[in-house]
Amino acid sequence: MSKSLARKNGVILALDVTDEKTALTVSREVAEAVDAIKIGYPLVLGTGLSIAEKLSRIAPVIADFKVADIPNTDRLICEHVFDAGCDAVIVQGFTGPDSLTECVKTANEYQKKVFVVAEMSHPGGDHFFTDSVSKEIAAMAKKSGAFGIVAPATRPERVKELRGVIGSGLKIISPGVGAQGGSAADTIKAGADWVIVGRSIYGSKNPREEAEKVKREIEKYI
Ligand code: 3DU
């Protein structure tokens, strides 16, 4: 039985390493300081999807595949993700309500979760994800019954606005802390439930210490 996401520390590890040994070592080291491990194409293409099941024994796994296809293809992808032991999948919303609904329906069948990307965190991330588009995607995520959205830690003011759109029923996970310049405390204060942190944890000499640092930075706000 794979683990299910619950907030204790408010930190999610983005595990973009590409080999299994490092992935398992880092995950075991930081397990007590994070609430989930986010995996994506770098790790899965490097090791195979079987890594998900191994990691899911350590912490809940979120599959960041930014799923963005027609409903049938989306469903097939989500089935693989959940069969592999992941607790949640990250999907795009710009593909429209029918694709998103199919992902949520599949997740519900497995009793798993869908997060929808509302806006991205890199400098070009708001080029197409403009203010109104992001809000529309967030509203659609709420209507679809998704578990939460992804919003940029690099723009806490956007996290706050998107929280206003979805209300308190949906969760917000926010990448962009650390290597991309975002502040964990500001992001949580703006309304995020979890910050997602990758390179500044797994790329450091002491990943456990770095994860603990982020955890301590936000503990009074969660
Ligand atoms: O920048 P970091 O190394 O802390 O990693 C951030 C992770 O979050 C990474 O896996 C990236 O693919 C993901 N992500 C974003 O950075 C920004 C987004 O808008 C969505 C996902």
PDB file of C-alpha atoms and ligand atoms in Angstrom:
ATOM      1  CA  MET A   1       0.000   0.000   0.000  1.00  0.00           C
ATOM      2  CA  SER A   2       1.577   3.310  -1.055  1.00  0.00           C
ATOM      3  CA  LYS A   3       1.729   6.216   1.382  1.00  0.00           C
ATOM      4  CA  SER A   4      -0.765   9.073   1.185  1.00  0.00           C
ATOM      5  CA  LEU A   5       0.150  12.753   1.249  1.00  0.00           C
ATOM      6  CA  ALA A   6      -0.536  14.612   4.511  1.00  0.00           C
ATOM      7  CA  ARG A   7       0.995  17.853   5.740  1.00  0.00           C
ATOM      8  CA  LYS A   8       3.437  17.565   8.582  1.00  0.00           C
ATOM      9  CA  ASN A   9       6.520  19.471   7.465  1.00  0.00           C
ATOM     10  CA  GLY A  10       5.192  21.449   4.495  1.00  0.00           C
ATOM     11  CA  VAL A  11       8.130  20.400   2.321  1.00  0.00           C
ATOM     12  CA  ILE A  12       8.131  18.247  -0.823  1.00  0.00           C
ATOM     13  CA  LEU A  13      11.435  17.039  -2.260  1.00  0.00           C
ATOM     14  CA  ALA A  14      11.794  17.447  -6.036  1.00  0.00           C
ATOM     15  CA  LEU A  15      14.007  14.476  -6.817  1.00  0.00           C
ATOM     16  CA  ASP A  16      15.536  15.319 -10.187  1.00  0.00           C
ATOM     17  CA  VAL A  17      18.552  13.073  -9.843  1.00  0.00           C
ATOM     18  CA  THR A  18      18.905  10.497 -12.597  1.00  0.00           C
ATOM     19  CA  ASP A  19      20.202   7.321 -10.987  1.00  0.00           C
ATOM     20  CA  GLU A  20      18.492   4.936  -8.607  1.00  0.00           C
ATOM     21  CA  LYS A  21      21.219   4.727  -6.001  1.00  0.00           C
ATOM     22  CA  THR A  22      21.348   8.494  -5.454  1.00  0.00           C
ATOM     23  CA  ALA A  23      17.553   8.712  -5.553  1.00  0.00           C
ATOM     24  CA  LEU A  24      17.136   6.135  -2.797  1.00  0.00           C
ATOM     25  CA  THR A  25      20.017   7.439  -0.690  1.00  0.00           C
ATOM     26  CA  VAL A  26      18.823  11.062  -0.759  1.00  0.00           C
ATOM     27  CA  SER A  27      15.211  10.029  -0.135  1.00  0.00           C
ATOM     28  CA  ARG A  28      16.083   7.932   2.908  1.00  0.00           C
ATOM     29  CA  GLU A  29      18.227  10.746   4.266  1.00  0.00           C
ATOM     30  CA  VAL A  30      15.528  13.439   4.026  1.00  0.00           C
ATOM     31  CA  ALA A  31      12.448  11.265   4.643  1.00  0.00           C
ATOM     32  CA  GLU A  32      11.745  12.613   8.135  1.00  0.00           C
ATOM     33  CA  ALA A  33      11.913  16.244   7.006  1.00  0.00           C
ATOM     34  CA  VAL A  34       9.681  16.058   3.919  1.00  0.00           C
ATOM     35  CA  ASP A  35       6.059  15.026   3.345  1.00  0.00           C
ATOM     36  CA  ALA A  36       6.455  13.660  -0.200  1.00  0.00           C
ATOM     37  CA  ILE A  37       8.882  13.013  -3.009  1.00  0.00           C
ATOM     38  CA  LYS A  38       8.145  14.514  -6.423  1.00  0.00           C
ATOM     39  CA  ILE A  39       9.576  12.557  -9.337  1.00  0.00           C
ATOM     40  CA  GLY A  40       9.548  13.512 -12.993  1.00  0.00           C
ATOM     41  CA  TYR A  41      11.034  12.764 -16.384  1.00  0.00           C
ATOM     42  CA  PRO A  42      14.709  13.109 -15.364  1.00  0.00           C
ATOM     43  CA  LEU A  43      14.508  10.315 -12.758  1.00  0.00           C
ATOM     44  CA  VAL A  44      11.931   8.107 -14.495  1.00  0.00           C
ATOM     45  CA  LEU A  45      13.697   8.247 -17.864  1.00  0.00           C
ATOM     46  CA  GLY A  46      16.967   7.531 -16.067  1.00  0.00           C
ATOM     47  CA  THR A  47      15.800   4.604 -13.979  1.00  0.00           C
ATOM     48  CA  GLY A  48      12.404   3.417 -15.222  1.00  0.00           C
ATOM     49  CA  LEU A  49       8.997   3.842 -13.617  1.00  0.00           C
ATOM     50  CA  SER A  50       9.766   1.027 -11.155  1.00  0.00           C
ATOM     51  CA  ILE A  51      11.592   3.657  -9.058  1.00  0.00           C
ATOM     52  CA  ALA A  52       8.156   4.949  -8.010  1.00  0.00           C
ATOM     53  CA  GLU A  53       7.283   1.799  -6.082  1.00  0.00           C
ATOM     54  CA  LYS A  54      10.673   1.787  -4.320  1.00  0.00           C
ATOM     55  CA  LEU A  55      10.319   5.431  -3.309  1.00  0.00           C
ATOM     56  CA  SER A  56       6.706   4.961  -2.260  1.00  0.00           C
ATOM     57  CA  ARG A  57       7.918   2.769   0.609  1.00  0.00           C
ATOM     58  CA  ILE A  58       9.863   5.799   1.890  1.00  0.00           C
ATOM     59  CA  ALA A  59       7.343   8.624   1.325  1.00  0.00           C
ATOM     60  CA  PRO A  60       4.269   9.430  -0.782  1.00  0.00           C
ATOM     61  CA  VAL A  61       5.302   9.925  -4.409  1.00  0.00           C
ATOM     62  CA  ILE A  62       3.995  12.677  -6.686  1.00  0.00           C
ATOM     63  CA  ALA A  63       4.499  12.028 -10.408  1.00  0.00           C
ATOM     64  CA  ASP A  64       5.289  15.324 -12.119  1.00  0.00           C
ATOM     65  CA  PHE A  65       4.586  14.335 -15.711  1.00  0.00           C
ATOM     66  CA  LYS A  66       2.650  17.522 -16.491  1.00  0.00           C
ATOM     67  CA  VAL A  67       0.216  15.314 -18.363  1.00  0.00           C
ATOM     68  CA  ALA A  68      -1.132  17.226 -21.356  1.00  0.00           C
ATOM     69  CA  ASP A  69      -2.953  15.134 -23.933  1.00  0.00           C
ATOM     70  CA  ILE A  70      -6.369  13.987 -25.115  1.00  0.00           C
ATOM     71  CA  PRO A  71      -8.548  12.353 -22.451  1.00  0.00           C
ATOM     72  CA  ASN A  72      -7.853   8.758 -23.551  1.00  0.00           C
ATOM     73  CA  THR A  73      -4.067   9.210 -23.544  1.00  0.00           C
ATOM     74  CA  ASP A  74      -4.224  11.083 -20.239  1.00  0.00           C
ATOM     75  CA  ARG A  75      -6.174   8.217 -18.686  1.00  0.00           C
ATOM     76  CA  LEU A  76      -3.633   5.636 -19.883  1.00  0.00           C
ATOM     77  CA  ILE A  77      -0.782   7.721 -18.421  1.00  0.00           C
ATOM     78  CA  CYS A  78      -2.574   8.209 -15.092  1.00  0.00           C
ATOM     79  CA  GLU A  79      -3.335   4.478 -14.822  1.00  0.00           C
ATOM     80  CA  HIS A  80       0.379   3.668 -15.222  1.00  0.00           C
ATOM     81  CA  VAL A  81       1.319   6.307 -12.666  1.00  0.00           C
ATOM     82  CA  PHE A  82      -1.114   5.016 -10.036  1.00  0.00           C
ATOM     83  CA  ASP A  83      -0.409   1.347 -10.771  1.00  0.00           C
ATOM     84  CA  ALA A  84       3.266   2.170 -10.182  1.00  0.00           C
ATOM     85  CA  GLY A  85       2.509   3.275  -6.619  1.00  0.00           C
ATOM     86  CA  CYS A  86       2.339   7.067  -6.990  1.00  0.00           C
ATOM     87  CA  ASP A  87      -0.057   8.891  -4.706  1.00  0.00           C
ATOM     88  CA  ALA A  88      -0.590  11.890  -6.995  1.00  0.00           C
ATOM     89  CA  VAL A  89      -0.024  13.065 -10.538  1.00  0.00           C
ATOM     90  CA  ILE A  90       0.641  16.583 -11.828  1.00  0.00           C
ATOM     91  CA  VAL A  91      -1.247  17.450 -15.007  1.00  0.00           C
ATOM     92  CA  GLN A  92      -1.584  20.501 -17.217  1.00  0.00           C
ATOM     93  CA  GLY A  93      -4.867  22.347 -17.327  1.00  0.00           C
ATOM     94  CA  PHE A  94      -4.481  24.137 -20.653  1.00  0.00           C
ATOM     95  CA  THR A  95      -5.624  20.985 -22.464  1.00  0.00           C
ATOM     96  CA  GLY A  96      -9.156  21.806 -21.321  1.00  0.00           C
ATOM     97  CA  PRO A  97     -11.886  20.465 -19.066  1.00  0.00           C
ATOM     98  CA  ASP A  98     -12.449  17.111 -20.777  1.00  0.00           C
ATOM     99  CA  SER A  99      -8.801  16.072 -20.457  1.00  0.00           C
ATOM    100  CA  LEU A 100      -8.641  17.268 -16.864  1.00  0.00           C
ATOM    101  CA  THR A 101     -11.911  15.577 -15.927  1.00  0.00           C
ATOM    102  CA  GLU A 102     -10.592  12.277 -17.267  1.00  0.00           C
ATOM    103  CA  CYS A 103      -7.473  12.574 -15.087  1.00  0.00           C
ATOM    104  CA  VAL A 104      -9.548  13.357 -11.995  1.00  0.00           C
ATOM    105  CA  LYS A 105     -11.954  10.504 -12.765  1.00  0.00           C
ATOM    106  CA  THR A 106      -9.051   8.073 -13.085  1.00  0.00           C
ATOM    107  CA  ALA A 107      -7.482   9.365  -9.858  1.00  0.00           C
ATOM    108  CA  ASN A 108     -10.791   8.944  -8.037  1.00  0.00           C
ATOM    109  CA  GLU A 109     -11.044   5.337  -9.229  1.00  0.00           C
ATOM    110  CA  TYR A 110      -7.666   4.695  -7.617  1.00  0.00           C
ATOM    111  CA  GLN A 111      -8.380   6.974  -4.619  1.00  0.00           C
ATOM    112  CA  LYS A 112      -5.418   9.100  -5.664  1.00  0.00           C
ATOM    113  CA  LYS A 113      -4.827  12.795  -6.301  1.00  0.00           C
ATOM    114  CA  VAL A 114      -4.474  15.243  -9.193  1.00  0.00           C
ATOM    115  CA  PHE A 115      -2.597  18.539  -9.041  1.00  0.00           C
ATOM    116  CA  VAL A 116      -3.122  20.975 -11.916  1.00  0.00           C
ATOM    117  CA  VAL A 117      -0.407  23.389 -13.049  1.00  0.00           C
ATOM    118  CA  ALA A 118      -1.957  26.863 -12.777  1.00  0.00           C
ATOM    119  CA  GLU A 119       1.201  28.853 -13.442  1.00  0.00           C
ATOM    120  CA  MET A 120       4.893  28.028 -13.773  1.00  0.00           C
ATOM    121  CA  SER A 121       7.749  29.432 -11.729  1.00  0.00           C
ATOM    122  CA  HIS A 122      10.559  30.148 -14.219  1.00  0.00           C
ATOM    123  CA  PRO A 123      11.034  33.644 -15.700  1.00  0.00           C
ATOM    124  CA  GLY A 124       9.128  32.752 -18.883  1.00  0.00           C
ATOM    125  CA  GLY A 125       6.451  30.975 -16.878  1.00  0.00           C
ATOM    126  CA  ASP A 126       3.989  33.854 -17.016  1.00  0.00           C
ATOM    127  CA  HIS A 127       4.407  34.453 -20.763  1.00  0.00           C
ATOM    128  CA  PHE A 128       1.434  32.286 -21.714  1.00  0.00           C
ATOM    129  CA  PHE A 129       0.183  31.616 -18.190  1.00  0.00           C
ATOM    130  CA  THR A 130      -1.007  35.199 -17.879  1.00  0.00           C
ATOM    131  CA  ASP A 131      -2.940  36.411 -14.879  1.00  0.00           C
ATOM    132  CA  SER A 132      -6.349  35.640 -16.365  1.00  0.00           C
ATOM    133  CA  VAL A 133      -5.326  32.284 -17.870  1.00  0.00           C
ATOM    134  CA  SER A 134      -3.855  31.080 -14.564  1.00  0.00           C
ATOM    135  CA  LYS A 135      -6.977  32.066 -12.704  1.00  0.00           C
ATOM    136  CA  GLU A 136      -9.168  30.340 -15.265  1.00  0.00           C
ATOM    137  CA  ILE A 137      -7.120  27.157 -14.969  1.00  0.00           C
ATOM    138  CA  ALA A 138      -7.301  27.339 -11.160  1.00  0.00           C
ATOM    139  CA  ALA A 139     -11.075  27.784 -11.316  1.00  0.00           C
ATOM    140  CA  MET A 140     -11.330  24.820 -13.687  1.00  0.00           C
ATOM    141  CA  ALA A 141      -9.191  22.729 -11.315  1.00  0.00           C
ATOM    142  CA  LYS A 142     -11.638  23.509  -8.523  1.00  0.00           C
ATOM    143  CA  LYS A 143     -14.652  22.663 -10.660  1.00  0.00           C
ATOM    144  CA  SER A 144     -13.103  19.386 -11.823  1.00  0.00           C
ATOM    145  CA  GLY A 145     -12.636  18.110  -8.269  1.00  0.00           C
ATOM    146  CA  ALA A 146      -8.836  18.122  -8.461  1.00  0.00           C
ATOM    147  CA  PHE A 147      -6.957  17.805  -5.177  1.00  0.00           C
ATOM    148  CA  GLY A 148      -4.874  20.909  -5.741  1.00  0.00           C
ATOM    149  CA  ILE A 149      -2.912  23.211  -8.010  1.00  0.00           C
ATOM    150  CA  VAL A 150       0.726  24.053  -8.679  1.00  0.00           C
ATOM    151  CA  ALA A 151       1.582  27.744  -8.248  1.00  0.00           C
ATOM    152  CA  PRO A 152       4.917  29.591  -8.432  1.00  0.00           C
ATOM    153  CA  ALA A 153       6.986  30.209  -5.287  1.00  0.00           C
ATOM    154  CA  THR A 154       8.919  32.747  -7.337  1.00  0.00           C
ATOM    155  CA  ARG A 155       5.775  34.939  -7.421  1.00  0.00           C
ATOM    156  CA  PRO A 156       4.141  34.712  -3.971  1.00  0.00           C
ATOM    157  CA  GLU A 157       1.657  37.414  -4.954  1.00  0.00           C
ATOM    158  CA  ARG A 158       0.341  35.000  -7.598  1.00  0.00           C
ATOM    159  CA  VAL A 159       0.080  32.223  -5.010  1.00  0.00           C
ATOM    160  CA  LYS A 160      -2.073  34.571  -2.945  1.00  0.00           C
ATOM    161  CA  GLU A 161      -4.311  35.465  -5.884  1.00  0.00           C
ATOM    162  CA  LEU A 162      -4.716  31.838  -6.921  1.00  0.00           C
ATOM    163  CA  ARG A 163      -5.556  30.894  -3.327  1.00  0.00           C
ATOM    164  CA  GLY A 164      -8.310  33.477  -3.597  1.00  0.00           C
ATOM    165  CA  VAL A 165      -9.662  31.722  -6.689  1.00  0.00           C
ATOM    166  CA  ILE A 166      -9.683  28.184  -5.297  1.00  0.00           C
ATOM    167  CA  GLY A 167     -10.618  28.980  -1.694  1.00  0.00           C
ATOM    168  CA  SER A 168      -9.590  26.661   1.116  1.00  0.00           C
ATOM    169  CA  GLY A 169     -10.832  23.396  -0.387  1.00  0.00           C
ATOM    170  CA  LEU A 170      -7.895  22.739  -2.714  1.00  0.00           C
ATOM    171  CA  LYS A 171      -4.209  22.416  -1.843  1.00  0.00           C
ATOM    172  CA  ILE A 172      -1.372  24.454  -3.328  1.00  0.00           C
ATOM    173  CA  ILE A 173       2.085  23.024  -3.951  1.00  0.00           C
ATOM    174  CA  SER A 174       4.729  25.585  -4.945  1.00  0.00           C
ATOM    175  CA  PRO A 175       8.009  24.984  -6.767  1.00  0.00           C
ATOM    176  CA  GLY A 176      10.687  27.635  -7.155  1.00  0.00           C
ATOM    177  CA  VAL A 177      12.165  27.785  -3.651  1.00  0.00           C
ATOM    178  CA  GLY A 178      15.948  27.841  -3.326  1.00  0.00           C
ATOM    179  CA  ALA A 179      17.702  27.417  -6.682  1.00  0.00           C
ATOM    180  CA  GLN A 180      15.059  29.490  -8.522  1.00  0.00           C
ATOM    181  CA  GLY A 181      15.176  32.237  -5.885  1.00  0.00           C
ATOM    182  CA  GLY A 182      11.817  31.835  -4.142  1.00  0.00           C
ATOM    183  CA  SER A 183      11.425  32.110  -0.368  1.00  0.00           C
ATOM    184  CA  ALA A 184       9.809  29.186   1.453  1.00  0.00           C
ATOM    185  CA  ALA A 185       8.359  31.381   4.213  1.00  0.00           C
ATOM    186  CA  ASP A 186       6.902  33.958   1.809  1.00  0.00           C
ATOM    187  CA  THR A 187       5.303  31.193  -0.257  1.00  0.00           C
ATOM    188  CA  ILE A 188       3.619  29.524   2.700  1.00  0.00           C
ATOM    189  CA  LYS A 189       2.527  32.922   4.056  1.00  0.00           C
ATOM    190  CA  ALA A 190       0.966  33.642   0.646  1.00  0.00           C
ATOM    191  CA  GLY A 191      -1.223  30.554   0.960  1.00  0.00           C
ATOM    192  CA  ALA A 192       0.722  27.523  -0.261  1.00  0.00           C
ATOM    193  CA  ASP A 193       0.352  24.258   1.655  1.00  0.00           C
ATOM    194  CA  TRP A 194       3.697  22.837   0.585  1.00  0.00           C
ATOM    195  CA  VAL A 195       6.860  24.184  -0.970  1.00  0.00           C
ATOM    196  CA  ILE A 196       8.634  21.992  -3.499  1.00  0.00           C
ATOM    197  CA  VAL A 197      12.422  22.069  -3.206  1.00  0.00           C
ATOM    198  CA  GLY A 198      14.854  20.265  -5.483  1.00  0.00           C
ATOM    199  CA  ARG A 199      18.425  21.291  -6.204  1.00  0.00           C
ATOM    200  CA  SER A 200      19.080  23.167  -2.989  1.00  0.00           C
ATOM    201  CA  ILE A 201      18.342  19.942  -1.085  1.00  0.00           C
ATOM    202  CA  TYR A 202      19.550  17.055  -3.262  1.00  0.00           C
ATOM    203  CA  GLY A 203      22.490  19.077  -4.641  1.00  0.00           C
ATOM    204  CA  SER A 204      23.854  20.018  -1.234  1.00  0.00           C
ATOM    205  CA  LYS A 205      26.552  18.222   0.755  1.00  0.00           C
ATOM    206  CA  ASN A 206      24.032  17.511   3.496  1.00  0.00           C
ATOM    207  CA  PRO A 207      20.513  17.056   2.044  1.00  0.00           C
ATOM    208  CA  ARG A 208      19.020  16.228   5.448  1.00  0.00           C
ATOM    209  CA  GLU A 209      20.310  19.451   6.955  1.00  0.00           C
ATOM    210  CA  GLU A 210      19.024  21.515   4.003  1.00  0.00           C
ATOM    211  CA  ALA A 211      15.582  19.913   4.188  1.00  0.00           C
ATOM    212  CA  GLU A 212      15.477  20.552   7.945  1.00  0.00           C
ATOM    213  CA  LYS A 213      16.407  24.183   7.283  1.00  0.00           C
ATOM    214  CA  VAL A 214      13.420  24.672   4.964  1.00  0.00           C
ATOM    215  CA  LYS A 215      11.178  22.868   7.427  1.00  0.00           C
ATOM    216  CA  ARG A 216      12.290  25.144  10.283  1.00  0.00           C
ATOM    217  CA  GLU A 217      11.869  28.255   8.106  1.00  0.00           C
ATOM    218  CA  ILE A 218       8.166  27.552   7.583  1.00  0.00           C
ATOM    219  CA  GLU A 219       7.131  25.705  10.722  1.00  0.00           C
ATOM    220  CA  LYS A 220       5.620  28.736  12.410  1.00  0.00           C
ATOM    221  CA  TYR A 221       3.405  29.437   9.376  1.00  0.00           C
ATOM    222  CA  ILE A 222       1.892  25.981   8.879  1.00  0.00           C
TER     223      ILE A 222
HETATM  224  O1  3DU B   1      14.268  24.383  -8.942  1.00  0.00           O
HETATM  225  P1  3DU B   1      14.349  23.130  -8.110  1.00  0.00           P
HETATM  226  O2  3DU B   1      15.599  22.340  -8.326  1.00  0.00           O
HETATM  227  O3  3DU B   1      14.047  23.385  -6.667  1.00  0.00           O
HETATM  228  O4  3DU B   1      13.193  22.132  -8.636  1.00  0.00           O
HETATM  229  C1  3DU B   1      11.882  22.522  -8.857  1.00  0.00           C
HETATM  230  C2  3DU B   1      11.086  21.343  -9.355  1.00  0.00           C
HETATM  231  O5  3DU B   1       9.743  21.710  -9.594  1.00  0.00           O
HETATM  232  C3  3DU B   1      11.581  20.738 -10.643  1.00  0.00           C
HETATM  233  O6  3DU B   1      11.309  19.343 -10.578  1.00  0.00           O
HETATM  234  C4  3DU B   1      10.734  21.368 -11.709  1.00  0.00           C
HETATM  235  O7  3DU B   1      10.583  20.551 -12.833  1.00  0.00           O
HETATM  236  C5  3DU B   1       9.413  21.520 -10.977  1.00  0.00           C
HETATM  237  N1  3DU B   1       8.583  22.622 -11.412  1.00  0.00           N
HETATM  238  C6  3DU B   1       9.018  23.903 -11.404  1.00  0.00           C
HETATM  239  O8  3DU B   1      10.170  24.158 -11.041  1.00  0.00           O
HETATM  240  C7  3DU B   1       8.159  24.925 -11.800  1.00  0.00           C
HETATM  241  C8  3DU B   1       6.893  24.670 -12.157  1.00  0.00           C
HETATM  242  O9  3DU B   1       6.082  25.646 -12.478  1.00  0.00           O
HETATM  243  C9  3DU B   1       6.458  23.362 -12.138  1.00  0.00           C
HETATM  244  C10 3DU B   1       7.325  22.365 -11.745  1.00  0.00           C
END
